[in-house]
PDB file of C-alpha atoms in Angstrom:
ATOM      1  CA  MET A   1      -9.823 -23.096  11.502  1.00 51.00           C
ATOM      2  CA  ILE A   2     -11.214 -20.290  13.974  1.00 61.00           C
ATOM      3  CA  GLY A   3     -11.228 -16.732  13.488  1.00 71.00           C
ATOM      4  CA  THR A   4      -8.134 -15.749  15.199  1.00 84.00           C
ATOM      5  CA  ASP A   5      -5.994 -18.540  13.370  1.00 89.00           C
ATOM      6  CA  ARG A   6      -7.506 -16.959   9.995  1.00 89.00           C
ATOM      7  CA  MET A   7      -6.551 -13.352  11.048  1.00 93.00           C
ATOM      8  CA  ARG A   8      -2.844 -14.859  11.459  1.00 94.00           C
ATOM      9  CA  LEU A   9      -2.769 -16.367   8.513  1.00 96.00           C
ATOM     10  CA  HIS A  10      -4.279 -13.822   6.338  1.00 97.00           C
ATOM     11  CA  PRO A  11      -3.398 -10.266   7.863  1.00 97.00           C
ATOM     12  CA  CYS A  12      -5.340  -7.464   6.801  1.00 98.00           C
ATOM     13  CA  VAL A  13      -4.121  -4.789   4.880  1.00 98.00           C
ATOM     14  CA  ALA A  14      -6.171  -1.872   4.337  1.00 98.00           C
ATOM     15  CA  HIS A  15      -6.122  -0.415   1.097  1.00 98.00           C
ATOM     16  CA  ARG A  16      -5.208   3.685   0.965  1.00 98.00           C
ATOM     17  CA  GLY A  17      -6.738   3.456   4.485  1.00 98.00           C
ATOM     18  CA  TRP A  18      -9.958   2.032   5.104  1.00 98.00           C
ATOM     19  CA  SER A  19     -11.054   3.799   1.828  1.00 98.00           C
ATOM     20  CA  GLY A  20     -14.678   2.014   1.988  1.00 98.00           C
ATOM     21  CA  GLY A  21     -15.453   4.059   4.844  1.00 98.00           C
ATOM     22  CA  ALA A  22     -13.396   7.664   4.084  1.00 98.00           C
ATOM     23  CA  PRO A  23     -11.717   9.240   1.527  1.00 98.00           C
ATOM     24  CA  GLU A  24      -8.839   6.931   0.277  1.00 98.00           C
ATOM     25  CA  ASN A  25      -5.093   7.891   1.371  1.00 98.00           C
ATOM     26  CA  THR A  26      -6.517  10.818   3.941  1.00 98.00           C
ATOM     27  CA  LEU A  27      -5.561  11.182   7.208  1.00 98.00           C
ATOM     28  CA  ALA A  28      -9.116  10.090   7.821  1.00 98.00           C
ATOM     29  CA  ALA A  29      -9.263   6.475   6.231  1.00 98.00           C
ATOM     30  CA  PHE A  30      -5.749   6.007   7.840  1.00 98.00           C
ATOM     31  CA  ARG A  31      -7.491   7.108  11.529  1.00 98.00           C
ATOM     32  CA  LEU A  32     -10.589   4.811  10.890  1.00 98.00           C
ATOM     33  CA  ALA A  33      -8.366   1.789   9.657  1.00 98.00           C
ATOM     34  CA  LEU A  34      -6.277   2.431  12.966  1.00 98.00           C
ATOM     35  CA  SER A  35      -9.717   2.415  15.080  1.00 97.00           C
ATOM     36  CA  GLU A  36      -9.756  -1.506  14.332  1.00 95.00           C
ATOM     37  CA  PRO A  37      -7.570  -3.301  16.606  1.00 94.00           C
ATOM     38  CA  CYS A  38      -7.342  -6.284  14.001  1.00 93.00           C
ATOM     39  CA  VAL A  39      -5.778  -3.930  11.250  1.00 95.00           C
ATOM     40  CA  HIS A  40      -2.029  -4.248  11.397  1.00 94.00           C
ATOM     41  CA  TRP A  41      -0.965  -3.358   7.847  1.00 98.00           C
ATOM     42  CA  ILE A  42      -2.339  -0.063   6.146  1.00 98.00           C
ATOM     43  CA  GLU A  43      -1.335   0.441   2.119  1.00 98.00           C
ATOM     44  CA  LEU A  44      -0.714   3.924   0.867  1.00 98.00           C
ATOM     45  CA  ASP A  45       0.621   5.573  -2.549  1.00 98.00           C
ATOM     46  CA  VAL A  46       3.402   8.406  -2.724  1.00 98.00           C
ATOM     47  CA  HIS A  47       4.219  10.907  -5.228  1.00 98.00           C
ATOM     48  CA  LEU A  48       6.485  13.890  -5.186  1.00 97.00           C
ATOM     49  CA  SER A  49       5.470  17.539  -5.180  1.00 97.00           C
ATOM     50  CA  LYS A  50       7.291  20.010  -6.732  1.00 97.00           C
ATOM     51  CA  ASP A  51       9.152  21.024  -3.585  1.00 97.00           C
ATOM     52  CA  GLU A  52      10.002  17.443  -3.439  1.00 97.00           C
ATOM     53  CA  VAL A  53       7.629  16.917  -0.924  1.00 98.00           C
ATOM     54  CA  PRO A  54       6.454  12.826  -0.480  1.00 98.00           C
ATOM     55  CA  VAL A  55       2.580  13.073  -0.579  1.00 98.00           C
ATOM     56  CA  VAL A  56      -0.207  10.568  -0.203  1.00 98.00           C
ATOM     57  CA  ILE A  57      -2.257  10.438  -3.158  1.00 98.00           C
ATOM     58  CA  HIS A  58      -2.741   7.562  -5.770  1.00 98.00           C
ATOM     59  CA  ASP A  59      -3.132   9.265  -8.969  1.00 97.00           C
ATOM     60  CA  ALA A  60      -0.697  11.471 -10.913  1.00 97.00           C
ATOM     61  CA  THR A  61      -2.982  14.097 -10.941  1.00 97.00           C
ATOM     62  CA  LEU A  62      -5.512  15.966  -9.029  1.00 98.00           C
ATOM     63  CA  ASN A  63      -8.756  15.750 -10.719  1.00 98.00           C
ATOM     64  CA  ARG A  64     -10.266  12.525  -9.546  1.00 98.00           C
ATOM     65  CA  THR A  65      -9.996  12.792  -5.663  1.00 98.00           C
ATOM     66  CA  THR A  66      -9.118  16.500  -4.870  1.00 98.00           C
ATOM     67  CA  ASN A  67     -10.968  19.812  -6.092  1.00 98.00           C
ATOM     68  CA  GLY A  68      -7.987  20.932  -7.872  1.00 98.00           C
ATOM     69  CA  LYS A  69      -6.880  20.038 -11.418  1.00 98.00           C
ATOM     70  CA  GLY A  70      -3.498  19.424 -12.827  1.00 97.00           C
ATOM     71  CA  LYS A  71      -0.321  17.392 -11.791  1.00 97.00           C
ATOM     72  CA  VAL A  72       0.586  16.773  -8.365  1.00 97.00           C
ATOM     73  CA  ARG A  73       4.446  17.130  -9.123  1.00 97.00           C
ATOM     74  CA  ASP A  74       3.324  20.735 -10.218  1.00 97.00           C
ATOM     75  CA  LYS A  75       2.206  21.914  -6.964  1.00 97.00           C
ATOM     76  CA  LEU A  76       3.890  22.555  -3.861  1.00 98.00           C
ATOM     77  CA  ALA A  77       2.908  20.724  -0.809  1.00 98.00           C
ATOM     78  CA  CYS A  78       1.600  23.513   0.963  1.00 97.00           C
ATOM     79  CA  GLU A  79      -0.758  24.201  -2.148  1.00 98.00           C
ATOM     80  CA  LEU A  80      -1.903  20.659  -1.878  1.00 98.00           C
ATOM     81  CA  ALA A  81      -2.619  20.617   1.623  1.00 97.00           C
ATOM     82  CA  GLN A  82      -4.976  23.665   1.016  1.00 98.00           C
ATOM     83  CA  LEU A  83      -7.241  21.414  -1.635  1.00 98.00           C
ATOM     84  CA  ASP A  84     -10.141  19.482  -0.672  1.00 98.00           C
ATOM     85  CA  ALA A  85      -9.283  15.358  -0.829  1.00 98.00           C
ATOM     86  CA  GLY A  86     -12.325  14.310   0.939  1.00 98.00           C
ATOM     87  CA  GLY A  87     -15.477  16.267  -0.430  1.00 98.00           C
ATOM     88  CA  TRP A  88     -15.788  14.314  -3.415  1.00 97.00           C
ATOM     89  CA  PHE A  89     -16.661  11.022  -1.105  1.00 98.00           C
ATOM     90  CA  HIS A  90     -19.265  12.343   1.245  1.00 98.00           C
ATOM     91  CA  PRO A  91     -19.926  16.007   2.650  1.00 97.00           C
ATOM     92  CA  ILE A  92     -18.707  15.043   5.998  1.00 98.00           C
ATOM     93  CA  TYR A  93     -15.231  14.955   4.936  1.00 98.00           C
ATOM     94  CA  SER A  94     -15.057  18.321   3.156  1.00 98.00           C
ATOM     95  CA  GLY A  95     -11.633  19.999   3.885  1.00 96.00           C
ATOM     96  CA  GLU A  96      -9.617  16.872   4.331  1.00 98.00           C
ATOM     97  CA  PRO A  97      -6.465  17.825   2.631  1.00 97.00           C
ATOM     98  CA  VAL A  98      -3.891  15.815   0.809  1.00 98.00           C
ATOM     99  CA  PRO A  99      -1.450  14.571   3.581  1.00 98.00           C
ATOM    100  CA  THR A 100       2.133  14.385   3.396  1.00 98.00           C
ATOM    101  CA  LEU A 101       4.055  11.224   3.914  1.00 98.00           C
ATOM    102  CA  GLU A 102       5.550  12.749   7.070  1.00 98.00           C
ATOM    103  CA  GLN A 103       1.816  13.543   8.690  1.00 98.00           C
ATOM    104  CA  VAL A 104       0.995   9.840   7.953  1.00 98.00           C
ATOM    105  CA  LEU A 105       4.091   8.505   9.681  1.00 98.00           C
ATOM    106  CA  ALA A 106       3.796  10.642  12.767  1.00 98.00           C
ATOM    107  CA  LEU A 107      -0.009   9.291  12.987  1.00 98.00           C
ATOM    108  CA  ILE A 108       0.919   5.314  12.501  1.00 97.00           C
ATOM    109  CA  VAL A 109       4.602   4.814  14.055  1.00 98.00           C
ATOM    110  CA  GLY A 110       4.006   2.384  16.901  1.00 97.00           C
ATOM    111  CA  ARG A 111       0.319   1.426  15.730  1.00 97.00           C
ATOM    112  CA  SER A 112       0.800   0.169  12.254  1.00 97.00           C
ATOM    113  CA  ARG A 113       2.996  -1.417   9.922  1.00 98.00           C
ATOM    114  CA  LEU A 114       3.034   0.689   6.068  1.00 98.00           C
ATOM    115  CA  ASN A 115       3.019  -0.639   2.544  1.00 98.00           C
ATOM    116  CA  ILE A 116       4.448   2.395   0.729  1.00 98.00           C
ATOM    117  CA  GLU A 117       3.808   2.174  -2.984  1.00 98.00           C
ATOM    118  CA  LEU A 118       6.003   4.623  -4.903  1.00 98.00           C
ATOM    119  CA  LYS A 119       4.028   5.517  -7.862  1.00 96.00           C
ATOM    120  CA  GLU A 120       5.593   6.006 -11.318  1.00 88.00           C
ATOM    121  CA  GLY A 121       5.608   9.297 -13.458  1.00 82.00           C
ATOM    122  CA  THR A 122       8.299  10.920 -11.174  1.00 83.00           C
ATOM    123  CA  PRO A 123      10.784  12.505 -13.502  1.00 85.00           C
ATOM    124  CA  ASP A 124      13.747  11.982 -11.008  1.00 91.00           C
ATOM    125  CA  THR A 125      12.687   8.333  -9.772  1.00 94.00           C
ATOM    126  CA  ARG A 126      16.120   8.337  -7.258  1.00 96.00           C
ATOM    127  CA  LEU A 127      14.764  11.632  -5.888  1.00 97.00           C
ATOM    128  CA  LEU A 128      11.654   9.904  -4.818  1.00 97.00           C
ATOM    129  CA  VAL A 129      13.264   7.064  -3.162  1.00 97.00           C
ATOM    130  CA  ARG A 130      15.653   8.877  -1.064  1.00 97.00           C
ATOM    131  CA  ARG A 131      13.046  11.289   0.297  1.00 98.00           C
ATOM    132  CA  VAL A 132      10.487   8.405   1.189  1.00 98.00           C
ATOM    133  CA  VAL A 133      13.679   6.471   2.554  1.00 98.00           C
ATOM    134  CA  GLU A 134      14.759   9.386   4.670  1.00 98.00           C
ATOM    135  CA  LEU A 135      11.146  10.040   6.368  1.00 98.00           C
ATOM    136  CA  VAL A 136      11.198   6.129   7.135  1.00 98.00           C
ATOM    137  CA  ARG A 137      14.573   6.411   8.675  1.00 98.00           C
ATOM    138  CA  ALA A 138      13.643   9.286  10.609  1.00 98.00           C
ATOM    139  CA  TYR A 139      10.622   7.533  12.429  1.00 98.00           C
ATOM    140  CA  ARG A 140      12.331   4.607  13.033  1.00 97.00           C
ATOM    141  CA  MET A 141      10.264   2.483  10.656  1.00 98.00           C
ATOM    142  CA  ASP A 142      12.633   0.380   8.818  1.00 96.00           C
ATOM    143  CA  ARG A 143      11.409  -3.130   9.950  1.00 96.00           C
ATOM    144  CA  GLU A 144       7.845  -1.804   9.927  1.00 98.00           C
ATOM    145  CA  VAL A 145       7.705  -0.861   6.011  1.00 98.00           C
ATOM    146  CA  VAL A 146       7.990  -2.562   2.529  1.00 98.00           C
ATOM    147  CA  ILE A 147       8.581  -0.421  -0.022  1.00 98.00           C
ATOM    148  CA  THR A 148       6.562  -1.735  -3.223  1.00 98.00           C
ATOM    149  CA  SER A 149       6.155  -0.347  -6.727  1.00 98.00           C
ATOM    150  CA  PHE A 150       4.869  -1.826 -10.256  1.00 96.00           C
ATOM    151  CA  ASP A 151       8.146  -0.267 -11.515  1.00 96.00           C
ATOM    152  CA  PRO A 152      10.788  -2.494 -11.310  1.00 95.00           C
ATOM    153  CA  GLN A 153      13.597   0.243 -11.505  1.00 95.00           C
ATOM    154  CA  LEU A 154      12.294   1.716  -8.429  1.00 96.00           C
ATOM    155  CA  ILE A 155      12.211  -0.972  -6.833  1.00 97.00           C
ATOM    156  CA  ALA A 156      16.095  -1.488  -7.406  1.00 97.00           C
ATOM    157  CA  GLN A 157      16.812   2.096  -6.606  1.00 97.00           C
ATOM    158  CA  ALA A 158      15.263   1.609  -3.201  1.00 97.00           C
ATOM    159  CA  LYS A 159      17.139  -1.587  -2.490  1.00 96.00           C
ATOM    160  CA  GLN A 160      20.072   0.371  -3.588  1.00 95.00           C
ATOM    161  CA  TYR A 161      19.490   2.934  -1.505  1.00 95.00           C
ATOM    162  CA  ALA A 162      18.262   1.343   1.518  1.00 96.00           C
ATOM    163  CA  PRO A 163      19.430  -2.545   1.693  1.00 96.00           C
ATOM    164  CA  GLY A 164      17.855  -3.186   4.928  1.00 95.00           C
ATOM    165  CA  ILE A 165      14.538  -2.258   4.037  1.00 97.00           C
ATOM    166  CA  ARG A 166      12.007  -4.861   2.550  1.00 98.00           C
ATOM    167  CA  THR A 167      10.740  -4.480  -0.973  1.00 98.00           C
ATOM    168  CA  GLY A 168       8.490  -6.166  -3.184  1.00 98.00           C
ATOM    169  CA  LEU A 169       7.305  -5.859  -6.754  1.00 97.00           C
ATOM    170  CA  ILE A 170       3.319  -5.240  -7.737  1.00 97.00           C
ATOM    171  CA  THR A 171       1.742  -7.266 -10.487  1.00 96.00           C
ATOM    172  CA  ASP A 172      -1.649  -7.827 -11.876  1.00 93.00           C
ATOM    173  CA  ARG A 173      -0.485 -10.884 -13.641  1.00 90.00           C
ATOM    174  CA  LYS A 174       1.299 -13.817 -12.722  1.00 83.00           C
ATOM    175  CA  PRO A 175       4.329 -13.546 -14.774  1.00 80.00           C
ATOM    176  CA  LYS A 176       5.876 -17.678 -15.461  1.00 85.00           C
ATOM    177  CA  ASP A 177       9.393 -16.223 -13.734  1.00 91.00           C
ATOM    178  CA  VAL A 178       7.944 -14.340 -11.286  1.00 92.00           C
ATOM    179  CA  VAL A 179      10.092 -15.480  -8.281  1.00 94.00           C
ATOM    180  CA  ARG A 180      13.186 -15.015 -10.911  1.00 95.00           C
ATOM    181  CA  GLN A 181      12.466 -11.482 -10.939  1.00 94.00           C
ATOM    182  CA  LEU A 182      11.889 -10.755  -7.233  1.00 96.00           C
ATOM    183  CA  GLN A 183      15.270 -12.419  -6.865  1.00 96.00           C
ATOM    184  CA  LYS A 184      16.891 -10.521  -9.246  1.00 96.00           C
ATOM    185  CA  LEU A 185      15.533  -7.066  -7.697  1.00 96.00           C
ATOM    186  CA  GLN A 186      16.703  -8.883  -4.229  1.00 96.00           C
ATOM    187  CA  ALA A 187      13.016  -8.193  -3.104  1.00 97.00           C
ATOM    188  CA  SER A 188      10.938 -10.776  -0.786  1.00 97.00           C
ATOM    189  CA  PHE A 189       7.314  -9.302  -1.428  1.00 98.00           C
ATOM    190  CA  LEU A 190       4.920  -9.770  -3.939  1.00 98.00           C
ATOM    191  CA  SER A 191       1.919  -7.645  -4.175  1.00 98.00           C
ATOM    192  CA  ILE A 192      -0.488  -9.277  -6.710  1.00 98.00           C
ATOM    193  CA  ASP A 193      -4.036  -9.010  -8.292  1.00 98.00           C
ATOM    194  CA  TYR A 194      -5.949 -11.470  -6.184  1.00 98.00           C
ATOM    195  CA  LYS A 195      -7.725 -13.223  -9.135  1.00 96.00           C
ATOM    196  CA  GLN A 196      -4.063 -14.447  -9.669  1.00 96.00           C
ATOM    197  CA  VAL A 197      -3.707 -16.057  -5.866  1.00 96.00           C
ATOM    198  CA  GLY A 198      -3.792 -20.079  -6.248  1.00 95.00           C
ATOM    199  CA  PRO A 199      -2.125 -22.647  -4.660  1.00 95.00           C
ATOM    200  CA  SER A 200       0.471 -23.122  -6.799  1.00 94.00           C
ATOM    201  CA  LEU A 201       2.107 -19.489  -6.851  1.00 95.00           C
ATOM    202  CA  LEU A 202       1.783 -19.468  -2.767  1.00 96.00           C
ATOM    203  CA  ARG A 203       3.665 -23.089  -3.072  1.00 96.00           C
ATOM    204  CA  GLU A 204       6.103 -21.220  -5.502  1.00 95.00           C
ATOM    205  CA  THR A 205       6.451 -18.165  -3.342  1.00 96.00           C
ATOM    206  CA  ALA A 206       6.422 -19.629   0.324  1.00 97.00           C
ATOM    207  CA  GLU A 207       9.797 -22.078  -1.066  1.00 97.00           C
ATOM    208  CA  ALA A 208      11.926 -18.636  -2.226  1.00 97.00           C
ATOM    209  CA  GLY A 209      10.824 -17.129   1.019  1.00 97.00           C
ATOM    210  CA  ILE A 210       8.407 -14.595  -0.679  1.00 98.00           C
ATOM    211  CA  GLN A 211       5.318 -13.232   1.430  1.00 98.00           C
ATOM    212  CA  VAL A 212       2.671 -12.638  -0.833  1.00 98.00           C
ATOM    213  CA  MET A 213      -0.497  -9.590  -0.673  1.00 98.00           C
ATOM    214  CA  ALA A 214      -3.771 -10.198  -2.674  1.00 98.00           C
ATOM    215  CA  TRP A 215      -4.923  -7.033  -3.598  1.00 98.00           C
ATOM    216  CA  THR A 216      -7.727  -5.607  -3.520  1.00 98.00           C
ATOM    217  CA  VAL A 217     -10.284  -7.667  -2.446  1.00 98.00           C
ATOM    218  CA  ASN A 218     -13.648  -6.117  -1.642  1.00 98.00           C
ATOM    219  CA  GLN A 219     -16.637  -8.723  -2.584  1.00 98.00           C
ATOM    220  CA  PRO A 220     -17.628 -10.665   0.674  1.00 97.00           C
ATOM    221  CA  SER A 221     -17.461 -14.012  -1.779  1.00 97.00           C
ATOM    222  CA  ASP A 222     -14.305 -13.010  -2.658  1.00 98.00           C
ATOM    223  CA  LEU A 223     -12.730 -12.079   1.068  1.00 97.00           C
ATOM    224  CA  ALA A 224     -14.474 -15.630   2.388  1.00 96.00           C
ATOM    225  CA  ARG A 225     -13.309 -17.652  -0.384  1.00 97.00           C
ATOM    226  CA  LEU A 226      -9.549 -16.390   0.134  1.00 97.00           C
ATOM    227  CA  ALA A 227      -9.894 -16.728   4.173  1.00 96.00           C
ATOM    228  CA  ALA A 228     -10.619 -20.029   3.761  1.00 95.00           C
ATOM    229  CA  MET A 229      -6.885 -21.009   1.784  1.00 96.00           C
ATOM    230  CA  PRO A 230      -4.612 -22.952   3.948  1.00 96.00           C
ATOM    231  CA  GLU A 231      -1.822 -21.062   2.795  1.00 97.00           C
ATOM    232  CA  PRO A 232      -0.650 -17.790   4.293  1.00 97.00           C
ATOM    233  CA  PHE A 233      -0.971 -14.559   2.633  1.00 98.00           C
ATOM    234  CA  GLN A 234      -2.031 -10.837   3.022  1.00 98.00           C
ATOM    235  CA  ILE A 235      -5.329  -9.760   2.250  1.00 98.00           C
ATOM    236  CA  CYS A 236      -5.624  -6.037   0.862  1.00 98.00           C
ATOM    237  CA  THR A 237      -9.192  -4.441   0.879  1.00 98.00           C
ATOM    238  CA  ASN A 238     -10.906  -1.423   0.974  1.00 98.00           C
ATOM    239  CA  TYR A 239     -13.145  -2.789   3.553  1.00 98.00           C
ATOM    240  CA  PRO A 240     -11.583  -4.223   6.718  1.00 98.00           C
ATOM    241  CA  ASP A 241     -14.872  -4.993   8.357  1.00 97.00           C
ATOM    242  CA  ARG A 242     -16.023  -7.281   5.634  1.00 97.00           C
ATOM    243  CA  TRP A 243     -12.261  -8.809   6.188  1.00 97.00           C
ATOM    244  CA  LEU A 244     -13.162  -9.228   9.678  1.00 96.00           C
ATOM    245  CA  ALA A 245     -16.775 -10.828   8.739  1.00 96.00           C
ATOM    246  CA  ALA A 246     -14.684 -13.086   6.227  1.00 96.00           C
ATOM    247  CA  VAL A 247     -12.112 -14.566   8.643  1.00 94.00           C
ATOM    248  CA  LYS A 248     -14.349 -14.982  11.491  1.00 90.00           C
ATOM    249  CA  GLU A 249     -16.469 -17.278   9.258  1.00 82.00           C
ATOM    250  CA  GLY A 250     -16.242 -20.767   9.737  1.00 54.00           C
TER     251      GLY A 250
END
């Protein structure tokens, strides 16, 4: 199978942007992902700030990826914008702020599709869903996004509020009734730990019309193994360059 066929069969999803080359979930990481023409999907994580602004950060707390401390939800969006979310990765990224979802949408609209993970821990989950959907609609990206979460309740609420936007469940294991769970949620996307991806799962999901994304695949040997599989599914990675090398092999 030639490289272009593998690219179509296993599209790359840049995990938290090109997070192997720039600090995760920052505009720098998203710009880097957009610099690779073969990358058509970007994944990111969203929490709500104290003033109800969707902001892009993975953890519920600030300690790991910024120079701040405490919970994301206890800070105003303007306060989060003043934090350094890049210096921990490399000094050249010092001063990268915690971006808002709107800033990211403005950057990528018309250039990439987006996998928006709604993070658990927001006291008012319906508010999180509503704020995210409002922005997606404002940028007319309804058909360019999939909204995902580990929390089935968030997925159910997203489907209720925005029936036309695709939704998906995230899991690190393979429940025996995963297809039934997805159908109950009216979700058509499964984001699953790459170690769980195999022919039986892919056959089962394909028969049900469910798209699969394997996360998070970073080692060249794992990328090569998955890229050689004949069934279609997305590959989510911190290293789009390693993905590109894998799909070009053979």
